[in-house]
Short mmCIF file of C-alpha atoms in Angstrom, two decimals:
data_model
loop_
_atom_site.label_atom_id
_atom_site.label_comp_id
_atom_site.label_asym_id
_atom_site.label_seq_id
_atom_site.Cartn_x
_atom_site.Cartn_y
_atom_site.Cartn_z
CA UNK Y 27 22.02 32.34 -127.28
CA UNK Y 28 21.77 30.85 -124.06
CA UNK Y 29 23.40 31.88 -120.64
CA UNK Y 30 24.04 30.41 -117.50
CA UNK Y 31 24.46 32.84 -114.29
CA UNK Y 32 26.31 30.83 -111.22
CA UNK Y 33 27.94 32.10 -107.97
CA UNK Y 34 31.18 32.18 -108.22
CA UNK Y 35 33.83 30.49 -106.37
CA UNK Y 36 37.18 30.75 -105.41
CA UNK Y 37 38.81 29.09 -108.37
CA UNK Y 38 36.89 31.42 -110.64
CA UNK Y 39 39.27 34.53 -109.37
CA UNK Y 40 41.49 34.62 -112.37
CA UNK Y 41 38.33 34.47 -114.92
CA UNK Y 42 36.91 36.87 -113.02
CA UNK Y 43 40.66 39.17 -112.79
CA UNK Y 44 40.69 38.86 -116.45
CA UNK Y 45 36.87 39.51 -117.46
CA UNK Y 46 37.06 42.67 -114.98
CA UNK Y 47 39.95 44.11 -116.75
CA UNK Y 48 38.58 43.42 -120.14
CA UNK Y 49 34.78 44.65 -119.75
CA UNK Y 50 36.29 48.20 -118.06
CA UNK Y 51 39.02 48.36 -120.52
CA UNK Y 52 36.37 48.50 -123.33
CA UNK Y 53 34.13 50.93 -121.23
CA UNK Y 54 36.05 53.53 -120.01
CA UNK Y 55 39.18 53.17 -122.21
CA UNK Y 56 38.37 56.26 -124.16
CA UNK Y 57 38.73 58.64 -121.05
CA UNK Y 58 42.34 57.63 -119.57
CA UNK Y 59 45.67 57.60 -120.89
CA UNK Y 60 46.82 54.17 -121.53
CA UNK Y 61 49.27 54.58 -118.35
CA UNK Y 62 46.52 55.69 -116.20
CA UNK Y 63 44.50 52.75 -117.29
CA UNK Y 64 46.81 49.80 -117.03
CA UNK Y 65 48.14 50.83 -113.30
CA UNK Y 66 44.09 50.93 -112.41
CA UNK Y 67 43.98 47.60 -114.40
CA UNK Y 68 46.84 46.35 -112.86
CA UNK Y 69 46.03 46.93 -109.18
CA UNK Y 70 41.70 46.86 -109.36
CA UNK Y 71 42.05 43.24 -110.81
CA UNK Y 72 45.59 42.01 -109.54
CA UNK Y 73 44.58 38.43 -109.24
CA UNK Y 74 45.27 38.54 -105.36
CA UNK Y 75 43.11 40.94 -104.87
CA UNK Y 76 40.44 39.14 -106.62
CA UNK Y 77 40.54 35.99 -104.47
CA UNK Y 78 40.42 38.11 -101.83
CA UNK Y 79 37.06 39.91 -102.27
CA UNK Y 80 36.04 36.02 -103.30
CA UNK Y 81 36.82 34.77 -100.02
CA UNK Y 82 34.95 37.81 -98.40
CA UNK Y 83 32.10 36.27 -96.45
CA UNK Y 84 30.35 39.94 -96.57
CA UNK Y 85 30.68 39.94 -100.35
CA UNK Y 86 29.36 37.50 -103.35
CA UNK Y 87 30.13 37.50 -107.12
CA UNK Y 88 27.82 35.95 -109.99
CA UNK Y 89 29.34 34.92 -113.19
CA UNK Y 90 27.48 35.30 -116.52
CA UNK Y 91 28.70 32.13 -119.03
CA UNK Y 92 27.38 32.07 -122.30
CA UNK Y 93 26.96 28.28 -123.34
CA UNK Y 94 28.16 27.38 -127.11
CA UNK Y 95 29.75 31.13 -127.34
CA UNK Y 96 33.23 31.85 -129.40
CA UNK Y 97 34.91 33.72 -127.47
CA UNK Y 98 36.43 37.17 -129.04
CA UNK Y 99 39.48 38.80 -129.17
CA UNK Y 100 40.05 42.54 -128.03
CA UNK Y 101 38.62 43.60 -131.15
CA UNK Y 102 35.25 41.51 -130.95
CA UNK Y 103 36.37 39.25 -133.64
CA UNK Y 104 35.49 35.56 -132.90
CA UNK Y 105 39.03 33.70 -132.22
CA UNK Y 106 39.23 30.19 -134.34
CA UNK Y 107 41.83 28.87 -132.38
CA UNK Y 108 39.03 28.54 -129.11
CA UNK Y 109 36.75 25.84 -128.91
CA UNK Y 110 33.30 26.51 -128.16
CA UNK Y 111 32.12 25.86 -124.92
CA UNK Y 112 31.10 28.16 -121.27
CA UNK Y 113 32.64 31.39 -121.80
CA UNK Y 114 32.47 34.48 -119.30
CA UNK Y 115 30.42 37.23 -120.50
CA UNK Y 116 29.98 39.26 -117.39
CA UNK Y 117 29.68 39.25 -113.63
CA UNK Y 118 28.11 40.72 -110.65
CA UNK Y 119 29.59 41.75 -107.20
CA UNK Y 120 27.56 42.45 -104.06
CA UNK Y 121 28.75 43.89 -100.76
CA UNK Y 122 26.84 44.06 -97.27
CA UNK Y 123 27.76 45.30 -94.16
CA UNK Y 124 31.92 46.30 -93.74
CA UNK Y 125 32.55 44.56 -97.46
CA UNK Y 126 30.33 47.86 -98.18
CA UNK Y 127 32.87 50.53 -100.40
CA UNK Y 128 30.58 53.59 -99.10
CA UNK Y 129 27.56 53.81 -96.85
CA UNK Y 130 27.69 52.38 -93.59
CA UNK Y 131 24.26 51.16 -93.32
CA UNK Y 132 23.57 47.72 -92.18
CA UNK Y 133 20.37 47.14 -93.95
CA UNK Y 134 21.57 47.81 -97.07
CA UNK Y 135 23.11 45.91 -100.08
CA UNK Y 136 25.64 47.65 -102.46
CA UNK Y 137 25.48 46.39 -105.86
CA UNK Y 138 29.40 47.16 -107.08
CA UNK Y 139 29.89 46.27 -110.35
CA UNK Y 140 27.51 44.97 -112.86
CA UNK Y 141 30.16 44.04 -116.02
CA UNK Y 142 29.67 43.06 -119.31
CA UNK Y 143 31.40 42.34 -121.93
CA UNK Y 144 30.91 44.94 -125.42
CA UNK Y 145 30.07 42.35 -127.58
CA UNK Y 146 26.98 41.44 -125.51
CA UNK Y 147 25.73 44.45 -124.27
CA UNK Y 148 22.22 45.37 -125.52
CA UNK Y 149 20.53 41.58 -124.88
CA UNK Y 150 18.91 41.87 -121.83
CA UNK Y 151 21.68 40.34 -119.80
CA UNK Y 152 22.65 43.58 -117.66
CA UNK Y 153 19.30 43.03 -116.70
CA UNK Y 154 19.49 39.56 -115.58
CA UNK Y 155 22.56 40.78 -113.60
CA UNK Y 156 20.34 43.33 -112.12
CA UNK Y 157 17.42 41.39 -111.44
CA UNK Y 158 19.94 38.62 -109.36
CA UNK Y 159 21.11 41.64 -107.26
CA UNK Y 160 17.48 42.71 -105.96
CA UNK Y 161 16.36 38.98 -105.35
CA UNK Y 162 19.85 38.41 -103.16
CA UNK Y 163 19.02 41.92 -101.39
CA UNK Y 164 15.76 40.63 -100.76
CA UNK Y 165 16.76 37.39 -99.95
CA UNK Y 166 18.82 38.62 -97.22
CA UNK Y 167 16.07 41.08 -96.02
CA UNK Y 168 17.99 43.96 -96.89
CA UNK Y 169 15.62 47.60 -97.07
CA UNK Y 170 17.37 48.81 -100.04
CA UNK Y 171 20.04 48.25 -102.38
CA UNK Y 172 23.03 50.96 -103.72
CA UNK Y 173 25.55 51.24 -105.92
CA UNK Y 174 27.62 54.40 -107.59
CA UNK Y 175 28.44 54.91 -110.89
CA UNK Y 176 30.33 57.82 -112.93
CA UNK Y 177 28.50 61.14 -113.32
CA UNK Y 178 29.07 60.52 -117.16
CA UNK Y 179 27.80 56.74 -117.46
CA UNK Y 180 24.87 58.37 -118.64
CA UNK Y 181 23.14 54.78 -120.08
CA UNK Y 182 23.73 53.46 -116.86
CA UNK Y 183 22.23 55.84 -114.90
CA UNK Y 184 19.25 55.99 -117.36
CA UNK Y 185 18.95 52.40 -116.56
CA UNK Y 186 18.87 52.50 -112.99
CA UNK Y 187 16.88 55.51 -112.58
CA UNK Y 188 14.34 53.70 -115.02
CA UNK Y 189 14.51 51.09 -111.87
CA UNK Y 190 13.47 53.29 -109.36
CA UNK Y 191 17.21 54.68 -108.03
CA UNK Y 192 17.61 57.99 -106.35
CA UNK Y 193 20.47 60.12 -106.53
CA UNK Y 194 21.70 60.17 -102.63
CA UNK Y 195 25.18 61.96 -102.68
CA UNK Y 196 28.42 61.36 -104.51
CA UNK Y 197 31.85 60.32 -104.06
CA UNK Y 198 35.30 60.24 -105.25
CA UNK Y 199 36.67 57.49 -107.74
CA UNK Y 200 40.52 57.74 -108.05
CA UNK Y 201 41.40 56.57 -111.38
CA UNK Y 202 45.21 57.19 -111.46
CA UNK Y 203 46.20 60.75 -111.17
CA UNK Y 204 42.23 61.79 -111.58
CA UNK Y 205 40.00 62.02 -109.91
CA UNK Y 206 36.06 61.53 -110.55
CA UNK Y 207 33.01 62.63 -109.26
CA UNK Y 208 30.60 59.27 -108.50
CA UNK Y 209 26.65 59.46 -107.96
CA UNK Y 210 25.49 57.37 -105.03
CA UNK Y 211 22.28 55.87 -106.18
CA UNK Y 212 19.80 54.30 -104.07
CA UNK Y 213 16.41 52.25 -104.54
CA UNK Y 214 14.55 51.09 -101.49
CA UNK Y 215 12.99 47.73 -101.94
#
């Protein structure tokens, strides 16, 4: 297979509503009630929103296509009724200075959401996501880069300790009426 990764732009905001609410639907939809997760769903990816944190000029998103891909249904079946063509497999957001969701710190990059979608986890492209986030940061001369991720994500905090992050603090992630406990990772560059 063979994938394309672009920035995105403005007129990508409802792919990009859609893929977000699909990709953390199939992660985390195991440890909410289905109430808790559609208001999340509902207000995290509201399409507004989205173009929104597009037009941020202290943010950037990267969209993942997969060229010649059938895109799935919920399920992971391949849907007949879609032609083949660029499909949206995953995406990348990055925050700097007051786009930043946590740490205050100028010189610094967060790295908020690596997605991807179930049916291609496991080929290397969380990687590729990865690897744009630490050219951009050092691109824009940033010192390090951050991100947080749920205490339980355990594969995903395998993965970026295996990249050099440090556990700096934690925070709170409201998820409806819970609430969890995030590590604040860290990697100087």
């Amino acid at each position: 297979m063979e994938y394309s990764l672009r920035q995105a732009a403005l007129e990508d905001a409802e792919t990009l509503a859609a893929l977000g609410r699909r990709t953390f639907y199939q992660t985390f939809v195991d440890f909410y009630s289905k109430a808790t997760m559609e208001r999340y769903l509902s207000d995290a990816f509201d399409l507004g929103r989205v173009a929104r944190e597009l037009a941020c000029p202290q943010s950037r998103f990267w969209l993942l296509e997969d060229i010649g891909h059938r895109e799935t249904d919920e399920a992971g079946k391949e849907r007949e009724d879609v032609a083949k063509g660029l499909v949206a497999v995953g995406y990348l957001k990055l925050n700097w200075g007051e786009a930043q969701t946590d740490l205050s710190e100028h010189d610094g990059l967060e790295i908020e959401r690596i997605y991807l979608l179930a049916e291609v986890q496991g080929r290397g492209l969380g990687r590729v996501l990865y690897d744009k986030a630490i050219t951009e940061a050092q691109e824009q001369g940033r010192d390090f880069v951050w991100l947080g991720v749920w205490e339980n994500n355990h594969p995903a905090i395998a993965f970026y300790r295996s990249r050099g992050f440090v556990e700096v603090g934690t925070h709170s992630f409201q998820m409806g009426d819970v609430v969890d406990r995030d590590l604040i990772m860290r990697r100087d560059l």
